[in-house]
Coordinates of C-alpha atoms in Angstrom, one line a residue:
X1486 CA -8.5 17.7 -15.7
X1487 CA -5.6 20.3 -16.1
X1488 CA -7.3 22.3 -13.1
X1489 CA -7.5 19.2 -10.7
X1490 CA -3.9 18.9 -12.0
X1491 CA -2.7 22.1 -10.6
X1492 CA -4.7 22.1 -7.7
X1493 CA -3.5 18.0 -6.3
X1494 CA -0.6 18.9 -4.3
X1495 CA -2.6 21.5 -2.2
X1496 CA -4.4 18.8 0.1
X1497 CA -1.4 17.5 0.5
X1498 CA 0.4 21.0 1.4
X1499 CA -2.3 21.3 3.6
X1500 CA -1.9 18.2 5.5
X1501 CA 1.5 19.0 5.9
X1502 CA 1.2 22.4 7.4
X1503 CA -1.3 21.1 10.4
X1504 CA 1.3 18.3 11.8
X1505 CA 3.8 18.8 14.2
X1506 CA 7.3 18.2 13.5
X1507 CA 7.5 15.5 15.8
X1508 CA 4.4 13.7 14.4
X1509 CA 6.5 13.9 11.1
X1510 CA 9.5 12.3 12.9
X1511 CA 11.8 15.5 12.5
X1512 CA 12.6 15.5 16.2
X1513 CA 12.2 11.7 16.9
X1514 CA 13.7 9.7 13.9
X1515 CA 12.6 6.0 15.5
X1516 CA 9.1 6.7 16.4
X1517 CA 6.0 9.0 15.3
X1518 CA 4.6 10.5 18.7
X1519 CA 1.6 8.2 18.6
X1520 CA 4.0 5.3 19.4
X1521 CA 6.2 6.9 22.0
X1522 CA 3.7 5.8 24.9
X1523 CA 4.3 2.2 24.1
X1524 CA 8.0 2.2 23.7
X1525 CA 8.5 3.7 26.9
X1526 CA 6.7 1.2 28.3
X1527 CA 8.4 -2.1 26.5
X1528 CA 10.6 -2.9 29.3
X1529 CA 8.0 -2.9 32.1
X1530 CA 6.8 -6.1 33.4
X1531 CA 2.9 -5.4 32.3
X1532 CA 3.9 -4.4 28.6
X1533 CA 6.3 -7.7 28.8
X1534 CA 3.5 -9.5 29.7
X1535 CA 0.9 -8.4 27.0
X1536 CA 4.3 -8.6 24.5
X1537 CA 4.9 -12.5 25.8
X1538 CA 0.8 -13.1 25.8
X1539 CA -0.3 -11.4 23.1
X1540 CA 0.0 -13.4 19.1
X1541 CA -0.2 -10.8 16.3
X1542 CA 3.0 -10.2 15.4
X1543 CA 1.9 -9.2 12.0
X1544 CA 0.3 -6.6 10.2
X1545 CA -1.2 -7.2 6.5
X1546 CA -1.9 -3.8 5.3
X1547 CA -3.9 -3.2 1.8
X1548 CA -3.7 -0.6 -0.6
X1549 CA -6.8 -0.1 -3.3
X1550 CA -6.1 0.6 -6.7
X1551 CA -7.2 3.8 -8.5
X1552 CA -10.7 3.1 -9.0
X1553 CA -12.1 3.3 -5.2
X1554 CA -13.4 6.0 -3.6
X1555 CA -12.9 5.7 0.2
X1556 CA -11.1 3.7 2.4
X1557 CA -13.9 1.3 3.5
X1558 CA -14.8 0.4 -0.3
X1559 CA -13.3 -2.8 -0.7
X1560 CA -15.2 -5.0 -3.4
X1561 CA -16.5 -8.0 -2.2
X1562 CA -12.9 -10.0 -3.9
X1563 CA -10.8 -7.8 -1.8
X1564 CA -12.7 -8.6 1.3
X1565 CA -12.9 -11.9 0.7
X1566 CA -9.0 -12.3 -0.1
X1567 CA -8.1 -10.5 3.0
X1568 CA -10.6 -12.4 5.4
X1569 CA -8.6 -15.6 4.0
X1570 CA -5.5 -14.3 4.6
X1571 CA -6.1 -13.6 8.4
X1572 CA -7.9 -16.7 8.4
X1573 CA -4.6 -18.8 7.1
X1574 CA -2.0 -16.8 9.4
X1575 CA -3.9 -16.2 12.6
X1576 CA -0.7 -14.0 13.7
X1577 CA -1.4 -11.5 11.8
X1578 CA -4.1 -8.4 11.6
X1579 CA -5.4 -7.1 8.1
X1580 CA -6.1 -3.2 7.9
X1581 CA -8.1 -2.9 5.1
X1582 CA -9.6 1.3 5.8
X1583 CA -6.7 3.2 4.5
X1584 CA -7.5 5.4 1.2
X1585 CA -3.8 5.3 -0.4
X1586 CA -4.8 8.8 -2.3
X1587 CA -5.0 10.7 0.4
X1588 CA -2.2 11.9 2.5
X1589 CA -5.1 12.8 5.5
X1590 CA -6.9 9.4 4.8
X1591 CA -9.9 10.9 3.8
X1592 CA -12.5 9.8 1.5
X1593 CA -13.4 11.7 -1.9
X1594 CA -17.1 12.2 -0.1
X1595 CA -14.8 13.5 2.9
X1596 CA -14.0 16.8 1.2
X1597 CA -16.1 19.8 1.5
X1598 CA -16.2 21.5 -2.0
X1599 CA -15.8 18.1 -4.4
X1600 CA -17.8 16.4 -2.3
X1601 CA -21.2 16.5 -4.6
X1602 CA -19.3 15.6 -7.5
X1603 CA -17.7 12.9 -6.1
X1604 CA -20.4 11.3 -4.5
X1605 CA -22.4 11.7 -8.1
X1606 CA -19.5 10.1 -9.6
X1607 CA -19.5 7.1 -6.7
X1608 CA -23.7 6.8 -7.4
X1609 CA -23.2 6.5 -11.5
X1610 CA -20.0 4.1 -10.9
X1611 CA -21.5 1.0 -13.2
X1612 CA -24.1 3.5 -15.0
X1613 CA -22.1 6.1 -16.5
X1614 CA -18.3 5.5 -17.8
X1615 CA -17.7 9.2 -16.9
X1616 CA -18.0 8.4 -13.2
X1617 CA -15.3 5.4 -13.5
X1618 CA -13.2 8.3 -15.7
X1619 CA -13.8 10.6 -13.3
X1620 CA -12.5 8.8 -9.9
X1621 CA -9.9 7.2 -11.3
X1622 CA -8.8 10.4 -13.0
X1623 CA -8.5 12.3 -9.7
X1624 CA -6.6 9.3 -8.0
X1625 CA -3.8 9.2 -10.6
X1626 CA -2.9 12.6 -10.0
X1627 CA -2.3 11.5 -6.0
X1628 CA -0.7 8.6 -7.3
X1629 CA 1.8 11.0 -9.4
X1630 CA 1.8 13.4 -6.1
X1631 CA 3.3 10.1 -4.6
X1632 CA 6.6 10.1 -7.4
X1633 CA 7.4 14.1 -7.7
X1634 CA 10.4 14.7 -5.9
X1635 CA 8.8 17.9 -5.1
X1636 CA 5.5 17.0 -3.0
X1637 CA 6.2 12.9 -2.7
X1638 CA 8.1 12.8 0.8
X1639 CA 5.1 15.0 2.3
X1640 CA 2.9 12.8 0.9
X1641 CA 4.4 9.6 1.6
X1642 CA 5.0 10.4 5.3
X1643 CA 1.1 11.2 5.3
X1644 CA 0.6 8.0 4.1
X1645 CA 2.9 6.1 6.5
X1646 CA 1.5 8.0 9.1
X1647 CA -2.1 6.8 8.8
X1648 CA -0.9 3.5 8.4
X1649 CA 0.6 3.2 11.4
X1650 CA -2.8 4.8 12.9
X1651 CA -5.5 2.1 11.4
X1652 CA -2.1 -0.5 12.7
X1653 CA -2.7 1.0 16.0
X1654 CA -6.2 0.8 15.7
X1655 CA -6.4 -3.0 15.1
X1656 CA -4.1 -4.2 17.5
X1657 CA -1.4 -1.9 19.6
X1658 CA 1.9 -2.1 18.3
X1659 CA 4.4 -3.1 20.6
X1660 CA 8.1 -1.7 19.8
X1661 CA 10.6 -4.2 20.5
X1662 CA 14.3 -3.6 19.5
X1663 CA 14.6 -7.0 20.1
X1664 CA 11.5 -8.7 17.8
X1665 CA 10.7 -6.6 14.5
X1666 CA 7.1 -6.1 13.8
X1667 CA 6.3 -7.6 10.3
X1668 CA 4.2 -5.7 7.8
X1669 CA 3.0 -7.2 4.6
X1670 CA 2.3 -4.3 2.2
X1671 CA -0.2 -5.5 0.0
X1672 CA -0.9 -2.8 -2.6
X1673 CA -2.7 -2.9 -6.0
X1674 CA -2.6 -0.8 -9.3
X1675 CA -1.6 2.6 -8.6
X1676 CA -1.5 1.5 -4.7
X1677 CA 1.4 -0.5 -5.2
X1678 CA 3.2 2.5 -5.8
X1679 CA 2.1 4.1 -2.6
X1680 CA 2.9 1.4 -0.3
X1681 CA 6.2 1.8 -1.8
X1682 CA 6.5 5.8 -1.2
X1683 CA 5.4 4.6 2.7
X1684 CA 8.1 2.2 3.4
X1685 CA 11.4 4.2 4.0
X1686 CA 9.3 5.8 6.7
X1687 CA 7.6 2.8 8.1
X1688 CA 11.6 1.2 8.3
X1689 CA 12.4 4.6 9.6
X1690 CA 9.8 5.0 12.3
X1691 CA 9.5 1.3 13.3
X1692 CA 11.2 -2.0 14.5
X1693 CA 10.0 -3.2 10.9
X1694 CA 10.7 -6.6 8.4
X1695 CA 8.9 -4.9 5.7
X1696 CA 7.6 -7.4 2.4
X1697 CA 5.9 -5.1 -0.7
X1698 CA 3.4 -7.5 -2.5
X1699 CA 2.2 -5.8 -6.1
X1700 CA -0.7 -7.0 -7.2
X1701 CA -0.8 -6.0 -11.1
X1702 CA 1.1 -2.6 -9.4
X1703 CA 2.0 0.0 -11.6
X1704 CA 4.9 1.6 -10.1
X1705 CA 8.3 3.2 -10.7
X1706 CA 11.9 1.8 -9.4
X1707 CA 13.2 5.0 -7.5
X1708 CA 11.3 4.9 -4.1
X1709 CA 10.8 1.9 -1.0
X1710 CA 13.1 -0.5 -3.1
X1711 CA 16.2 0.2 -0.6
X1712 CA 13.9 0.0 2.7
X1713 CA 11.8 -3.8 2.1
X1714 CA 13.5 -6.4 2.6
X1715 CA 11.5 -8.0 -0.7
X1716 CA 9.3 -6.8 -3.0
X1717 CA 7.2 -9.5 -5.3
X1718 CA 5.0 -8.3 -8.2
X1719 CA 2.5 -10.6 -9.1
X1720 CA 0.8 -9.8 -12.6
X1721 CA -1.6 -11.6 -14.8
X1722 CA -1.2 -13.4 -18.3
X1723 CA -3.9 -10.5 -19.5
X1724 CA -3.3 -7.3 -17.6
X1725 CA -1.7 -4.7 -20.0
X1726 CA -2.1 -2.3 -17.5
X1727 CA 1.0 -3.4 -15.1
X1728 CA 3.0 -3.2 -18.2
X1729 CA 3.3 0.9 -18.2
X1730 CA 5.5 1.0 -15.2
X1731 CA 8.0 -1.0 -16.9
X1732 CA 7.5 1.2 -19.8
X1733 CA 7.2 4.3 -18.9
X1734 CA 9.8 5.0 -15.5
X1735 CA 13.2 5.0 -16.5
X1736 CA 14.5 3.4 -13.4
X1737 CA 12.9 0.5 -14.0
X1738 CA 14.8 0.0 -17.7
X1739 CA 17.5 -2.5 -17.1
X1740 CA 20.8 -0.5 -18.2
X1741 CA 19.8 1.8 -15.1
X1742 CA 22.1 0.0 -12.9
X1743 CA 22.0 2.1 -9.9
X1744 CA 18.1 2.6 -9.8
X1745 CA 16.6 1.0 -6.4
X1746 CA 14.6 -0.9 -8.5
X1747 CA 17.4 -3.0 -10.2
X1748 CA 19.7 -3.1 -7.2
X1749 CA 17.0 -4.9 -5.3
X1750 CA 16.4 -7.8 -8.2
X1751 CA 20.2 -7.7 -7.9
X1752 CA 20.2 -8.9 -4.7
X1753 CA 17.6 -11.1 -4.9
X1754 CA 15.0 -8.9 -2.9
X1755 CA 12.7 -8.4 -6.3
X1756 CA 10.9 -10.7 -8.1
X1757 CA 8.1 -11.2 -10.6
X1758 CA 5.5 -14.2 -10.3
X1759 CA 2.9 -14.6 -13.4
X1760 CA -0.4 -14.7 -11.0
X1761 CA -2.4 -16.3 -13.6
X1762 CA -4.9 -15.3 -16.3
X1763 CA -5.7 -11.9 -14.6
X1764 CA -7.3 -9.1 -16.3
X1765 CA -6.3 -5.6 -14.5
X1766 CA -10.0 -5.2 -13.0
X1767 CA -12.8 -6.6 -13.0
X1768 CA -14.7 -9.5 -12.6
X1769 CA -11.7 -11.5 -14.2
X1770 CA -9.1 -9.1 -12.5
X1771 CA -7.2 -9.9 -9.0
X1772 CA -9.8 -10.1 -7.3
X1773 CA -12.8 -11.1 -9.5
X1774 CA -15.6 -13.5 -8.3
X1775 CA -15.6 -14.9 -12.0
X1776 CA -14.9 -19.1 -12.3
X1777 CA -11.0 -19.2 -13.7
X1778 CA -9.8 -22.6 -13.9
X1779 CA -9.7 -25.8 -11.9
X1780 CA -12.9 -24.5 -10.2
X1781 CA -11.7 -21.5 -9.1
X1782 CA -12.0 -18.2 -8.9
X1783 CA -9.6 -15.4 -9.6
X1784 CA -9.3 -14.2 -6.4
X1785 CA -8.3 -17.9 -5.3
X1786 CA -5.8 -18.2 -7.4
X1787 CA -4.5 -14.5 -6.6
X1788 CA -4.6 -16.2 -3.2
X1789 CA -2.9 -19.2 -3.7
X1790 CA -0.4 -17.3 -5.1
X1791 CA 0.2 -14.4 -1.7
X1792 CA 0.0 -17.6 0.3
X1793 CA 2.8 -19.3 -1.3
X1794 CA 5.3 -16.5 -1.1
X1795 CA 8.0 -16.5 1.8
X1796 CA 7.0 -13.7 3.3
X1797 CA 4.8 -15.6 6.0
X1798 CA 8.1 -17.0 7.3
X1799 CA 10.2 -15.6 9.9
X1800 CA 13.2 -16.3 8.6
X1801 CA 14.8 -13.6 5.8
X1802 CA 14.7 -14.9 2.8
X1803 CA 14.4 -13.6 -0.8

């Protein structure tokens, strides 16, 4: 554990050393180079066109919680939740294959030395604890890469970056100055966190009304607070999990005035919405197939609850 410790941040070093500065936005500060082609072409009557014809003008990005393994290992709850979201809000696009502990978006089975161990530890998920232990062990320390002020910008700007690539992917983004793409930043347990660490760059990089949605998120008050225009944390009547952050980060302790964190409940921009009687996982967590109440499941009430925020609306409201 203290070895994989030591070791995290060198992925992410690595990462960081094979992009380009302007991929990083060093030399452009509006747009990654992947995006460049499209912005040049905004104003010309085909792009205006597609632009005028084309109706996703919103992108619903999710972020997995410690426990996964790749980023195409949604559980059957998460898939469901994010099929119903599309399926309520046509306008939008869900991108559901982005691994939040990776700055490259790679898998754990993606990663030549590890690899056997982690695919062990994915075959005995369910069998053995230790393979549970031994995934979510490794994520934490990319979720911790995510808060250091030494390695979290890197890291961050990785992860922004790959979510505008899967955005790309799904539908091509159209840079308007005039109509601001809308991304719903759905994130859950430690991945709450990381869609936070993203945003400054996605508000950076982007045309962007940017909503941060916590799903029993653990994260601290420092980074992404200033950049969303709102940030809801929903968290269950029996998750003691999404407690820590509140615990644990200083900037999220109410005498620290200045923290992002505060300044954005402040304003009105935070807020925190009991989701129901969620556990933090499981078959009675977010996104657990298990009967709740009223004849429904947990994930439709976590559901019901996503659908009722404001953030489907166009206008800018807290």
């Amino acid at each position: 554990m203290i070895v994989w410790g030591i070791t995290a941040p060198v992925g992410t070093l690595v990462w960081w050393l094979g992009q380009s500065a302007e991929t990083l936005g060093f030399k452009n500060k509006n747009l990654p180079e992947t995006l460049r082609s499209n912005s040049r072409n905004i104003e010309t009557p085909d792009a205006k066109l597609v632009a005028k014809s084309a109706p996703i003008n919103c992108y619903i990005i999710f972020l997995p919680g410690v426990g996964d393994f790749s980023a195409d290992e949604l559980t059957t709850g998460e898939a469901f939740f994010l099929k119903s979201l599309v399926k309520v809000h046509p306008e939008c696009v869900a991108v559901g294959d982005i691994f939040p502990y990776s700055a490259a978006n790679k898998s754990l089975g993606g990663q030549r030395f590890f690899a056997p161990v982690w695919r062990f530890a994915e075959q005995t998920k369910g069998k053995l604890i230790s393979g549970d232990v031994l995934i979510k062990i490794r994520n934490l320390w990319r979720f911790a890469i995510s808060l250091d002020y030494r390695y979290g910008q890197v890291y961050n700007q990785g992860i922004a970056t790959a979510i505008i690539e899967r955005m790309e992917a799904k539908h091509p983004i159209l840079v308007s100055p005039n109509q601001p793409v809308k991304i719903i930043l759905i994130g859950t347990s430690g991945g709450a966190q990381v869609a936070l660490g993203a945003t400054p760059y996605l508000k950076e990089w982007l045309n962007a009304q940017i909503s941060v949605v916590s799903v029993g998120g653990v994260f601290s008050g420092k980074v992404g607070f200033n950049a969303a225009d709102r940030v809801y944390h929903l968290r269950g009547s029996r998750d003691p999990i999404e407690d820590i952050g509140g615990l644990v980060f200083p900037s999220r302790w109410q005498w620290q005035v200045n923290s992002g964190f505060n300044q954005a409940r402040k304003q009105g921009r935070y807020a925190e919405i009991i989701s129901g009687p969620h556990k933090h996982d499981g078959n009675q967590g977010y996104f657990g197939e298990d009967r709740a109440e009223n004849d429904l499941t947990y994930v439709d009430l976590i559901l019901q609850k996503v659908n009722q925020l404001p953030i489907w609306r166009d206008r800018k409201s807290p």
